[in-house]
Coordinates of C-alpha atoms and ligand atoms in Angstrom, one line a residue:
M240 CA 0.0 0.0 0.0
E241 CA 1.3 3.5 -0.9
Q242 CA 1.8 5.5 2.3
P243 CA -0.5 8.6 2.3
A244 CA 1.4 11.9 2.2
A245 CA 1.6 14.0 5.4
G246 CA -1.6 16.0 5.7
D247 CA -3.6 13.5 3.6
P248 CA -6.8 12.2 5.3
P249 CA -6.6 8.6 6.6
W250 CA -8.9 7.5 3.7
A251 CA -6.3 8.5 1.1
A252 CA -4.8 5.0 1.7
H253 CA -7.8 3.6 -0.3
L254 CA -7.1 5.6 -3.4
P255 CA -5.7 4.0 -6.6
P256 CA -2.1 4.8 -7.2
G257 CA -1.7 8.3 -8.9
L258 CA -5.0 9.7 -7.6
D259 CA -4.6 12.2 -4.8
S260 CA -7.3 13.0 -2.3
G261 CA -7.7 16.6 -3.5
R262 CA -9.0 15.4 -6.9
I263 CA -11.8 13.2 -5.6
E264 CA -15.3 14.3 -6.7
L265 CA -17.8 11.9 -5.2
L266 CA -20.9 13.6 -6.5
E267 CA -19.9 14.0 -10.1
G268 CA -23.1 13.6 -12.1
Q269 CA -25.3 14.6 -9.1
S270 CA -27.3 11.4 -8.9
L271 CA -26.7 7.7 -9.4
V272 CA -29.4 7.3 -12.1
R273 CA -27.8 10.0 -14.2
R274 CA -24.4 8.4 -14.0
W275 CA -26.0 5.0 -14.9
T276 CA -28.1 6.1 -17.8
R277 CA -25.2 8.1 -19.2
R278 CA -23.1 4.9 -19.4
W279 CA -26.0 2.8 -20.7
L280 CA -26.6 5.2 -23.6
E281 CA -22.9 5.2 -24.5
E282 CA -22.6 1.4 -24.5
P283 CA -26.1 -0.1 -24.9
G284 CA -24.9 -3.5 -26.0
R285 CA -22.9 -4.3 -22.8
P286 CA -24.2 -7.3 -20.9
T287 CA -25.1 -5.9 -17.5
L288 CA -27.4 -8.2 -15.5
W289 CA -28.0 -11.9 -15.6
D290 CA -30.6 -14.1 -13.9
D291 CA -31.5 -17.7 -14.3
R292 CA -35.0 -16.9 -15.8
L293 CA -34.2 -14.3 -18.4
G294 CA -30.5 -14.8 -19.0
W295 CA -28.4 -11.7 -19.9
R296 CA -29.9 -8.2 -20.2
T297 CA -27.9 -5.5 -21.7
A298 CA -27.4 -1.9 -20.6
G299 CA -29.8 -0.9 -23.4
D300 CA -32.4 -3.3 -22.1
L301 CA -32.1 -1.8 -18.6
E302 CA -32.4 1.7 -19.9
R303 CA -35.5 0.8 -22.0
S304 CA -37.3 -1.3 -19.3
S305 CA -36.7 1.3 -16.6
R306 CA -38.0 4.1 -18.9
L307 CA -41.1 2.0 -19.7
V308 CA -41.7 1.4 -16.0
A309 CA -41.3 5.0 -15.1
A310 CA -43.8 6.0 -17.8
R311 CA -46.4 3.4 -16.6
L312 CA -46.1 4.5 -13.0
H313 CA -46.4 8.1 -14.0
R314 CA -49.5 7.4 -16.0
A315 CA -50.9 5.5 -13.0
G316 CA -50.6 8.8 -11.0
L317 CA -47.3 8.4 -9.2
R318 CA -45.2 11.6 -8.9
P319 CA -41.7 12.5 -7.7
R320 CA -41.3 12.0 -4.0
D321 CA -44.2 9.6 -3.7
R322 CA -43.2 6.5 -1.8
I323 CA -43.2 3.1 -3.4
L324 CA -42.7 -0.1 -1.5
F325 CA -40.5 -2.8 -2.9
S326 CA -40.8 -6.3 -1.6
A327 CA -39.7 -9.0 -4.1
S328 CA -37.1 -11.7 -4.5
P329 CA -34.0 -10.5 -6.5
S330 CA -34.3 -10.7 -10.3
T331 CA -33.3 -8.6 -13.3
T332 CA -36.9 -7.6 -13.7
V333 CA -37.1 -6.3 -10.1
V334 CA -33.9 -4.3 -10.8
G335 CA -35.4 -2.7 -14.0
T336 CA -38.5 -1.7 -12.0
Y337 CA -36.4 -0.3 -9.1
V338 CA -34.3 1.8 -11.5
G339 CA -37.5 3.0 -13.2
A340 CA -38.9 4.2 -9.9
L341 CA -35.7 6.0 -9.1
R342 CA -35.6 7.6 -12.5
L343 CA -39.1 9.0 -12.0
G344 CA -37.9 10.5 -8.7
L345 CA -40.0 8.2 -6.5
T346 CA -38.7 7.3 -3.0
V347 CA -38.3 3.6 -2.8
V348 CA -39.1 1.8 0.5
P349 CA -37.5 -1.7 0.5
V350 CA -39.4 -4.3 2.6
N351 CA -37.9 -7.7 3.6
T352 CA -39.8 -10.5 1.9
A353 CA -39.7 -12.6 5.1
Y354 CA -41.8 -10.1 7.0
R355 CA -45.2 -11.1 8.4
Q356 CA -48.4 -9.1 8.2
G357 CA -47.8 -6.9 11.3
E358 CA -44.2 -6.0 10.3
V359 CA -45.4 -5.1 6.7
A360 CA -48.4 -3.1 8.1
H361 CA -46.2 -1.0 10.4
I362 CA -43.9 0.1 7.5
T363 CA -46.9 0.6 5.2
L364 CA -48.7 2.8 7.7
D365 CA -45.6 4.8 8.5
A366 CA -44.3 5.4 5.0
E367 CA -47.7 6.0 3.4
P368 CA -46.8 4.7 0.0
R369 CA -48.8 5.5 -3.1
G370 CA -47.5 2.4 -4.9
A371 CA -46.0 -1.1 -4.1
V372 CA -44.1 -3.7 -6.1
V373 CA -44.7 -7.1 -4.6
D374 CA -44.1 -10.6 -5.9
D375 CA -46.4 -12.4 -3.5
P376 CA -50.2 -12.2 -3.5
E377 CA -50.5 -12.6 0.3
R378 CA -48.0 -9.7 0.9
A379 CA -49.8 -7.6 -1.7
G380 CA -53.1 -8.2 0.2
W381 CA -51.5 -7.0 3.5
I382 CA -50.3 -3.8 1.8
R383 CA -53.7 -3.2 0.2
Q384 CA -55.3 -3.7 3.5
A385 CA -53.0 -1.2 5.2
T386 CA -53.1 1.5 2.6
G387 CA -56.5 1.2 1.0
D388 CA -55.7 3.1 -2.2
A389 CA -52.0 2.3 -3.2
I390 CA -51.3 1.0 -6.7
V391 CA -50.0 -2.5 -6.0
V392 CA -48.3 -4.3 -8.9
T393 CA -46.0 -7.2 -9.6
P394 CA -42.4 -6.6 -10.6
E395 CA -43.5 -6.7 -14.3
V396 CA -45.6 -3.5 -13.6
D397 CA -48.5 -4.7 -15.8
L398 CA -50.1 -1.3 -16.2
P399 CA -51.0 0.7 -19.3
D400 CA -48.1 2.4 -21.1
G401 CA -47.9 6.2 -20.9
P402 CA -45.9 9.1 -22.4
V403 CA -42.4 9.3 -21.0
P404 CA -42.3 11.9 -18.2
D405 CA -39.3 14.0 -17.1
L406 CA -36.7 11.4 -16.0
D407 CA -33.4 11.5 -14.0
A408 CA -34.1 14.9 -12.6
C409 CA -33.1 14.2 -9.0
G410 CA -30.2 16.1 -7.4
P411 CA -28.1 15.0 -4.5
D412 CA -30.4 16.3 -1.8
D413 CA -33.5 14.6 -3.1
P414 CA -34.8 11.5 -1.3
A415 CA -34.1 8.2 -2.9
L416 CA -34.7 5.4 -0.3
I417 CA -36.4 5.0 3.0
C418 CA -34.9 1.9 4.7
Y419 CA -36.6 0.7 7.8
T420 CA -34.3 -0.2 10.7
S421 CA -35.3 -0.7 14.3
G422 CA -34.2 1.5 17.2
T423 CA -33.8 0.5 20.8
T424 CA -37.5 0.7 21.2
G425 CA -38.0 -2.1 18.7
T426 CA -40.2 -0.1 16.5
P427 CA -38.7 0.2 13.0
K428 CA -38.0 3.8 11.8
G429 CA -37.3 4.8 8.2
A430 CA -33.8 6.0 7.5
L431 CA -34.1 8.5 4.7
L432 CA -31.2 8.2 2.2
R433 CA -30.7 10.9 -0.4
H434 CA -29.4 10.5 -4.0
G435 CA -26.2 12.1 -2.9
N436 CA -25.7 9.5 -0.1
L437 CA -26.1 6.7 -2.6
L438 CA -23.8 8.2 -5.2
A439 CA -21.0 9.3 -2.8
N440 CA -20.9 5.8 -1.3
A441 CA -21.0 3.9 -4.5
E442 CA -18.3 6.1 -5.9
A443 CA -16.2 5.6 -2.8
L444 CA -16.5 1.8 -3.2
R445 CA -15.7 2.0 -6.9
L446 CA -12.4 3.8 -6.1
A447 CA -11.5 1.8 -3.0
W448 CA -12.2 -1.7 -4.4
R449 CA -10.9 -0.8 -7.9
W450 CA -14.2 -1.7 -9.4
T451 CA -14.1 -1.6 -13.2
A452 CA -16.4 -2.3 -16.2
S453 CA -14.7 -5.7 -16.6
D454 CA -15.8 -6.9 -13.1
R455 CA -18.7 -9.3 -12.6
L456 CA -20.3 -9.7 -9.2
V457 CA -22.2 -12.8 -7.9
L458 CA -25.0 -11.1 -6.1
A459 CA -26.8 -13.5 -3.8
L460 CA -27.8 -11.0 -1.2
P461 CA -31.4 -9.7 -0.7
L462 CA -31.9 -6.4 -2.6
V463 CA -34.0 -5.1 0.3
H464 CA -31.1 -4.1 2.5
V465 CA -28.2 -1.8 1.9
H466 CA -25.6 -4.5 1.6
G467 CA -27.1 -6.1 -1.5
L468 CA -28.8 -3.0 -2.9
C469 CA -26.4 -0.1 -2.3
A470 CA -23.0 -1.8 -2.2
G471 CA -23.8 -4.7 -4.6
L472 CA -26.2 -3.4 -7.2
H473 CA -25.5 0.4 -7.1
G474 CA -21.7 -0.3 -7.2
T475 CA -22.1 -2.6 -10.2
L476 CA -24.1 -0.2 -12.2
L477 CA -21.9 2.8 -11.3
A478 CA -18.8 1.0 -12.4
G479 CA -20.5 -0.1 -15.7
A480 CA -19.8 -3.6 -14.6
S481 CA -22.1 -6.7 -14.5
A482 CA -23.9 -8.8 -11.9
L483 CA -25.2 -12.3 -11.7
I484 CA -28.4 -12.0 -9.7
L485 CA -29.4 -15.0 -7.6
P486 CA -32.8 -15.2 -5.9
R487 CA -31.1 -16.7 -2.8
F488 CA -27.8 -17.8 -1.4
D489 CA -26.7 -21.4 -1.8
V490 CA -23.0 -22.5 -1.9
E491 CA -23.3 -24.8 -4.9
T492 CA -25.2 -22.3 -7.1
V493 CA -22.9 -19.4 -6.2
L494 CA -19.8 -21.4 -7.2
D495 CA -21.4 -22.9 -10.3
V496 CA -22.6 -19.5 -11.6
A497 CA -19.3 -17.8 -10.7
H498 CA -17.5 -20.4 -12.7
R499 CA -19.8 -20.5 -15.7
H500 CA -19.9 -16.8 -16.1
G501 CA -16.4 -15.8 -15.2
A502 CA -17.2 -13.8 -12.1
S503 CA -14.6 -11.7 -10.4
L504 CA -16.4 -10.5 -7.2
F505 CA -18.4 -11.9 -4.4
F506 CA -20.0 -10.0 -1.5
G507 CA -21.5 -11.9 1.4
V508 CA -22.3 -11.9 5.1
P509 CA -20.2 -14.0 7.5
T510 CA -22.7 -16.8 7.6
M511 CA -22.3 -17.2 3.8
Y512 CA -18.5 -17.4 4.2
S513 CA -18.7 -19.9 7.0
R514 CA -20.8 -22.1 4.7
L515 CA -18.4 -21.6 1.8
A516 CA -15.4 -22.3 4.1
A517 CA -17.1 -25.7 5.0
S518 CA -17.5 -26.7 1.4
P519 CA -15.0 -29.0 -0.3
R520 CA -15.2 -26.5 -3.2
V521 CA -13.9 -23.5 -1.1
G522 CA -10.7 -23.4 -3.2
E523 CA -12.8 -22.0 -6.1
L524 CA -13.0 -18.7 -4.3
G525 CA -9.3 -18.3 -5.3
R526 CA -10.4 -17.6 -8.9
L527 CA -12.1 -14.3 -7.9
R528 CA -10.4 -11.0 -7.8
L529 CA -12.1 -9.9 -4.6
C530 CA -14.4 -11.3 -1.9
V531 CA -15.9 -8.8 0.5
S532 CA -17.6 -9.5 3.9
G533 CA -19.8 -7.2 6.0
S534 CA -23.0 -6.7 8.0
A535 CA -21.6 -8.7 10.9
P536 CA -18.2 -9.5 12.3
L537 CA -16.3 -12.1 10.2
P538 CA -14.7 -14.6 12.6
P539 CA -10.9 -14.5 12.0
A540 CA -11.0 -18.4 11.9
V541 CA -13.3 -18.2 8.8
F542 CA -10.9 -15.6 7.2
E543 CA -8.0 -18.0 7.9
R544 CA -9.8 -21.1 6.6
V545 CA -10.7 -19.4 3.3
A546 CA -7.2 -17.9 2.9
E547 CA -5.5 -21.2 3.5
A548 CA -7.8 -23.2 1.2
S549 CA -8.1 -20.7 -1.7
G550 CA -5.5 -18.0 -1.2
Q551 CA -8.4 -15.5 -1.1
R552 CA -8.0 -12.9 1.7
I553 CA -11.5 -11.8 2.4
L554 CA -11.8 -8.0 2.6
E555 CA -13.9 -7.0 5.6
R556 CA -15.8 -3.8 5.7
Y557 CA -18.2 -2.1 8.1
G558 CA -21.5 -0.4 7.3
M559 CA -24.9 0.5 8.5
T560 CA -28.3 1.3 7.0
E561 CA -28.1 5.0 8.1
T562 CA -24.5 5.5 6.8
L563 CA -24.1 2.9 4.0
M564 CA -20.5 1.7 3.9
N565 CA -18.1 3.5 6.3
V566 CA -14.8 1.7 6.8
S567 CA -13.0 -1.0 4.8
N568 CA -9.8 -2.9 4.8
P569 CA -7.6 -1.7 1.9
Y570 CA -7.6 -3.3 -1.5
D571 CA -3.9 -2.8 -1.8
G572 CA -2.0 -3.5 1.4
E573 CA -2.7 -5.5 4.5
R574 CA -6.2 -6.9 5.2
R575 CA -6.2 -7.5 8.9
P576 CA -8.6 -10.2 10.1
G577 CA -10.7 -9.1 13.1
T578 CA -10.6 -5.5 11.9
V579 CA -12.8 -3.5 9.5
G580 CA -9.9 -1.3 8.2
L581 CA -9.7 2.4 7.5
P582 CA -12.4 5.0 6.7
L583 CA -13.6 5.0 3.1
P584 CA -13.0 8.0 0.8
A585 CA -14.5 11.2 2.3
V586 CA -15.7 9.4 5.5
E587 CA -14.6 10.7 8.9
V588 CA -14.6 8.3 11.9
R589 CA -13.8 9.0 15.5
L590 CA -14.4 7.3 18.8
A591 CA -16.4 9.0 21.5
S592 CA -15.3 9.5 25.0
S593 CA -18.8 8.8 26.3
P594 CA -20.1 6.2 25.9
E595 CA -16.5 5.2 25.7
G596 CA -15.4 4.0 22.3
E597 CA -18.7 4.6 20.5
I598 CA -18.0 4.9 16.8
L599 CA -19.0 8.2 15.3
V600 CA -19.3 8.9 11.6
R601 CA -19.5 11.9 9.4
G602 CA -19.5 12.3 5.6
P603 CA -21.5 12.5 2.4
N604 CA -22.6 8.9 2.9
V605 CA -24.5 9.7 6.1
F606 CA -28.3 9.8 5.9
G607 CA -30.4 12.9 6.4
G608 CA -32.5 11.6 9.3
Y609 CA -35.4 9.4 10.1
W610 CA -38.6 9.7 8.1
R611 CA -41.1 11.9 10.0
N612 CA -39.3 11.3 13.2
E613 CA -37.3 14.3 14.4
S614 CA -37.0 13.1 18.0
A615 CA -35.3 9.9 16.9
T616 CA -33.1 11.9 14.5
A617 CA -32.0 14.3 17.3
V618 CA -30.9 11.4 19.4
V619 CA -28.4 10.1 16.8
F620 CA -26.8 13.3 15.6
D621 CA -24.8 15.7 17.8
H622 CA -24.4 19.4 17.3
E623 CA -21.2 18.9 15.2
G624 CA -23.1 16.6 12.8
W625 CA -21.5 13.3 14.0
F626 CA -23.8 10.3 13.6
H627 CA -23.7 8.1 16.7
T628 CA -23.7 4.5 15.5
G629 CA -24.3 2.6 18.7
D630 CA -21.4 0.4 17.8
V631 CA -18.3 0.4 20.0
G632 CA -14.8 0.2 18.5
D633 CA -11.1 0.6 19.1
L634 CA -8.2 1.5 16.8
D635 CA -5.0 -0.5 16.4
E636 CA -1.6 1.1 16.0
A637 CA -2.0 1.4 12.3
G638 CA -5.4 3.1 12.6
Y639 CA -7.4 0.0 11.7
L640 CA -10.9 0.0 13.3
R641 CA -12.1 -3.0 15.3
V642 CA -15.8 -3.2 16.0
V643 CA -15.7 -4.7 19.6
G644 CA -19.3 -4.5 20.6
R645 CA -22.6 -2.6 20.6
S646 CA -24.1 -0.1 23.0
R647 CA -27.5 -1.0 21.6
E648 CA -29.5 -4.1 22.4
L649 CA -29.1 -5.4 18.9
I650 CA -28.8 -9.1 17.8
I651 CA -27.2 -9.8 14.4
T652 CA -28.1 -13.2 13.1
G653 CA -26.9 -14.3 9.7
G654 CA -26.4 -10.6 8.8
F655 CA -30.0 -9.7 9.7
N656 CA -30.8 -7.4 12.7
V657 CA -33.2 -8.4 15.4
Y658 CA -34.2 -6.0 18.2
P659 CA -35.0 -7.9 21.4
R660 CA -37.9 -5.7 22.3
E661 CA -39.9 -6.7 19.2
V662 CA -39.6 -10.4 20.0
E663 CA -40.2 -9.8 23.7
D664 CA -43.5 -8.0 22.9
V665 CA -44.7 -11.0 20.9
L666 CA -43.7 -13.5 23.7
L667 CA -45.4 -11.4 26.3
S668 CA -48.7 -11.4 24.5
H669 CA -49.0 -15.1 25.4
P670 CA -51.3 -15.4 28.4
G671 CA -48.9 -17.8 30.3
V672 CA -45.8 -15.6 29.9
V673 CA -45.0 -13.3 32.9
E674 CA -41.7 -11.9 31.8
A675 CA -39.5 -12.4 28.7
A676 CA -36.0 -11.2 27.8
V677 CA -34.4 -11.9 24.4
V678 CA -30.7 -12.0 23.9
G679 CA -28.2 -13.1 21.2
T680 CA -26.1 -16.2 22.1
P681 CA -23.0 -17.1 20.1
S682 CA -23.3 -19.4 17.1
E683 CA -20.5 -20.5 14.8
E684 CA -22.8 -20.5 11.7
W685 CA -25.1 -17.5 12.4
G686 CA -22.8 -15.3 14.5
E687 CA -25.6 -15.0 17.1
I688 CA -28.9 -16.8 17.5
V689 CA -32.0 -15.3 19.0
T690 CA -32.5 -16.8 22.5
A691 CA -35.5 -16.2 24.7
V692 CA -35.4 -16.4 28.5
V693 CA -38.9 -16.7 29.8
V694 CA -40.6 -16.5 33.2
A695 CA -44.0 -18.2 33.1
D696 CA -46.9 -19.3 35.2
E697 CA -47.3 -23.0 36.0
P698 CA -48.0 -25.0 34.1
R699 CA -45.5 -23.5 31.7
P700 CA -46.7 -22.9 28.2
D701 CA -45.6 -25.4 25.6
T702 CA -42.5 -24.2 23.8
D703 CA -43.9 -25.2 20.5
D704 CA -47.0 -23.1 21.2
L705 CA -44.8 -20.0 21.9
L706 CA -42.8 -20.6 18.7
R707 CA -46.0 -21.1 16.7
M708 CA -47.2 -17.7 17.9
A709 CA -43.8 -16.1 17.1
A710 CA -44.0 -17.7 13.6
E711 CA -47.3 -16.0 12.9
R712 CA -46.1 -12.6 13.8
L713 CA -42.3 -12.4 13.1
A714 CA -40.1 -13.0 10.1
P715 CA -38.3 -16.4 10.4
F716 CA -34.9 -14.9 11.3
K717 CA -36.4 -13.1 14.3
R718 CA -38.0 -16.2 15.9
P719 CA -36.2 -17.6 18.9
R720 CA -34.1 -20.6 18.2
L721 CA -33.8 -21.4 21.9
V722 CA -36.3 -20.9 24.7
R723 CA -35.2 -21.2 28.3
Y724 CA -37.5 -21.1 31.3
V725 CA -36.1 -19.4 34.4
D726 CA -37.7 -18.5 37.8
S727 CA -36.7 -14.8 37.6
L728 CA -34.7 -12.5 35.4
P729 CA -31.6 -10.8 36.7
R730 CA -32.2 -7.1 37.2
N731 CA -30.2 -4.1 38.4
S732 CA -31.2 -1.8 41.2
M733 CA -33.3 0.2 38.7
G734 CA -35.2 -2.9 37.8
K735 CA -33.8 -3.1 34.4
V736 CA -33.0 -6.6 33.0
R737 CA -29.2 -7.3 33.1
R738 CA -28.8 -8.7 29.6
D739 CA -25.1 -9.1 30.0
Q740 CA -25.7 -11.5 32.9
L741 CA -28.3 -13.4 30.9
S742 CA -26.0 -13.9 28.0
D743 CA -23.2 -15.0 30.4
Q744 CA -25.5 -17.5 32.1
L745 CA -26.7 -18.9 28.8
T746 CA -23.2 -19.2 27.4
E747 CA -22.1 -21.0 30.5
G748 CA -25.2 -23.2 30.5
Ligands
MLC978 C1 -32.7 -17.6 7.4 N1 -33.0 -18.1 8.6 C2 -32.4 -17.4 9.5 C3 -31.7 -16.4 8.9 N2 -31.8 -16.6 7.5 N3 -32.4 -17.5 10.9 C4 -31.6 -16.6 11.6 N4 -30.9 -15.7 11.0 C5 -30.9 -15.5 9.6 N5 -30.2 -14.6 9.0 C6 -33.9 -19.2 8.9 C7 -34.7 -19.7 7.8 O1 -35.9 -19.0 7.7 C8 -35.0 -21.1 8.2 O2 -35.9 -21.2 9.2 C9 -33.6 -21.5 8.8 O3 -33.1 -20.3 9.2 C10 -32.6 -22.2 7.9 O4 -32.7 -21.6 6.6 P1 -31.5 -21.6 5.5 O5 -32.2 -22.1 4.2 O6 -30.4 -22.4 6.0 O7 -31.1 -20.2 5.5 P2 -30.9 -19.3 4.2 O8 -32.2 -19.1 3.5 O9 -29.8 -20.0 3.4 O10 -30.4 -17.9 4.7 C11 -29.2 -17.7 5.3 C12 -28.6 -16.5 4.7 C13 -29.6 -15.3 4.9 C14 -27.3 -16.2 5.4 C15 -28.3 -16.7 3.2 O11 -29.9 -15.2 6.2 C16 -29.2 -14.0 4.2 O12 -29.4 -13.8 3.0 N6 -28.6 -13.1 5.0 C17 -28.2 -11.8 4.5 C18 -28.7 -10.7 5.3 C19 -28.4 -9.3 4.7 O13 -28.4 -9.1 3.5 N7 -28.0 -8.4 5.6 C20 -27.6 -7.1 5.2 C21 -28.2 -6.0 6.1 S1 -27.5 -4.5 5.7 P3 -36.9 -22.4 9.3 O14 -37.7 -22.1 10.6 O15 -37.7 -22.5 8.1 O16 -36.0 -23.6 9.5 C22 -26.4 -4.2 6.9 C23 -25.4 -3.1 6.7 C24 -24.1 -3.6 6.3 O17 -26.3 -5.0 7.8 O18 -23.1 -3.3 6.9 O19 -24.1 -4.4 5.3
AMP979 P1 -28.1 -2.5 9.8 O1 -28.7 -1.6 10.8 O2 -28.9 -3.6 9.4 O3 -27.6 -1.7 8.7 O4 -26.9 -3.1 10.5 C1 -25.7 -2.4 10.8 C2 -25.0 -3.0 11.9 O5 -24.3 -4.2 11.5 C3 -23.8 -2.1 12.4 O6 -24.3 -1.1 13.2 C4 -22.9 -3.1 13.0 O7 -23.4 -3.4 14.3 C5 -23.1 -4.3 12.2 N1 -22.0 -4.5 11.2 C6 -21.9 -4.2 9.9 N2 -20.7 -4.6 9.4 C7 -20.0 -5.1 10.4 C8 -18.7 -5.7 10.5 N3 -17.9 -5.8 9.5 N4 -18.3 -6.0 11.8 C9 -19.1 -5.9 12.8 N5 -20.3 -5.4 12.8 C10 -20.8 -5.0 11.6

């Protein structure tokens, strides 16, 4: 790695050789969609997206299909800044429709396809969408029920054609996405990301990871969270590169598709790498130019296993819905397992003195605030504009950041976030449950698993009964995998549950 010159910001270490930090313009083009469409019009024949159902779609196909979708949605009455929900399994068709919505200036609200009715209804009522793109009739019904008059369509947007409206008009401050993420209260809030946030972050990744038009990404992440959507998809389209879109992750399919189509990149959460590491085919990862891990801590043992078996040194980075990607191990230079590396271009990171070590972030990637929720926004920004992540870190002697814990009661399982309160509320609604506390307990495969500690009346409710109730109301990844009955919960002098003691007891037990 080239050493940054004296006076350069720490992120200069990420820049390609010959590019100095003073010459970086992350918002060139003003919005992602303008940069994308400019490229597509220059090189319409370039293979851009592949899926198993439709095969390859070119840049020109994507430009045309997104334009057609924008015209249909406009004719149906949707206007810039209207919200549109997206809840569909990844496909090239979904991407075309997503791009069409952004080109029209709509604000896209991604919704996890695993969510149950209550979870979908909360987001729908809060975001007040005028449209929804959904690939499942049951979910479509839930959305109709919650909104009454939203235009609900499948990803094909089977609506009458219309004249092409003004497209690609958004500037950096216009809203692009509202991504729901839970706070400590367990009630999901919408993080409002602007076009400028998306562009600045995708451009930072393009530079830092040396993403070029000849790269090809295996994209097996959901497109309803920022990892798959903003890092994977946006980065691909900004670099003029291509992506192989899989509806779900599966070791064999990822490796088969990567081989068949000459992939150069793979992005995944640690659970995916631990499954890859356990496969006899792990050596095939060595054929890729770059493998990136994020969304949860990558165990150093998994890093070492993959490095040994394939020569591939996984590049770990750190991100968040509200900030997109913040910190990354360097492409050139040392990738240190157990750390997330150095701030990405234009990102500032510092550690707070109180709570000690909390990671604070500032930069063009950081969101504008929570949708219609000024009080929640005020809690996470300080008067100097630093965003308080709720993660705790430390810096090693070379300035590499380690994420050592969380000051929030967040469980991360397989890269998905679970807020204990939401699960506790469901358990408490069972008539036999007196008290419930939900914590994450360590798991080699999932990082953490959702574990419920329950105080109940005699006779104790049947565990299957509790789990059935959780299954009706919560996405599968939020349901407790373990239920333990105890006589009482450990509490501090204020009466607050001591989660640290609970986790310790469970780990020991
Ligand atoms: C699936 N299950 C999970 C789970 N995913 N349980 C706990 N945690 C999870 N993450 C459930 C299934 O519903 C099923 O339940 C059982 O586990 C086994 O399913 P599986 O078939 O083995 O799981 P699979 O479908 O293969 O899913 C595993 C996975 C998936 C790792 C591929 O979880 C996944 O795509 N994770 C990515 C999450 C992600 O994109 N996060 C980014 C957030 S953005 P049952 O009951 O049917 O047996 C972010 C910011 C940043 O965090 O920095 O990136
Ligand atoms: P989300 O709110 O879904 O965007 O999840 C963001 C959270 O994931 C962060 O606040 C971190 O707690 C966690 N996270 C993301 N990447 C990493 C990483 N590489 N190491 C540790 N934690 C991570």
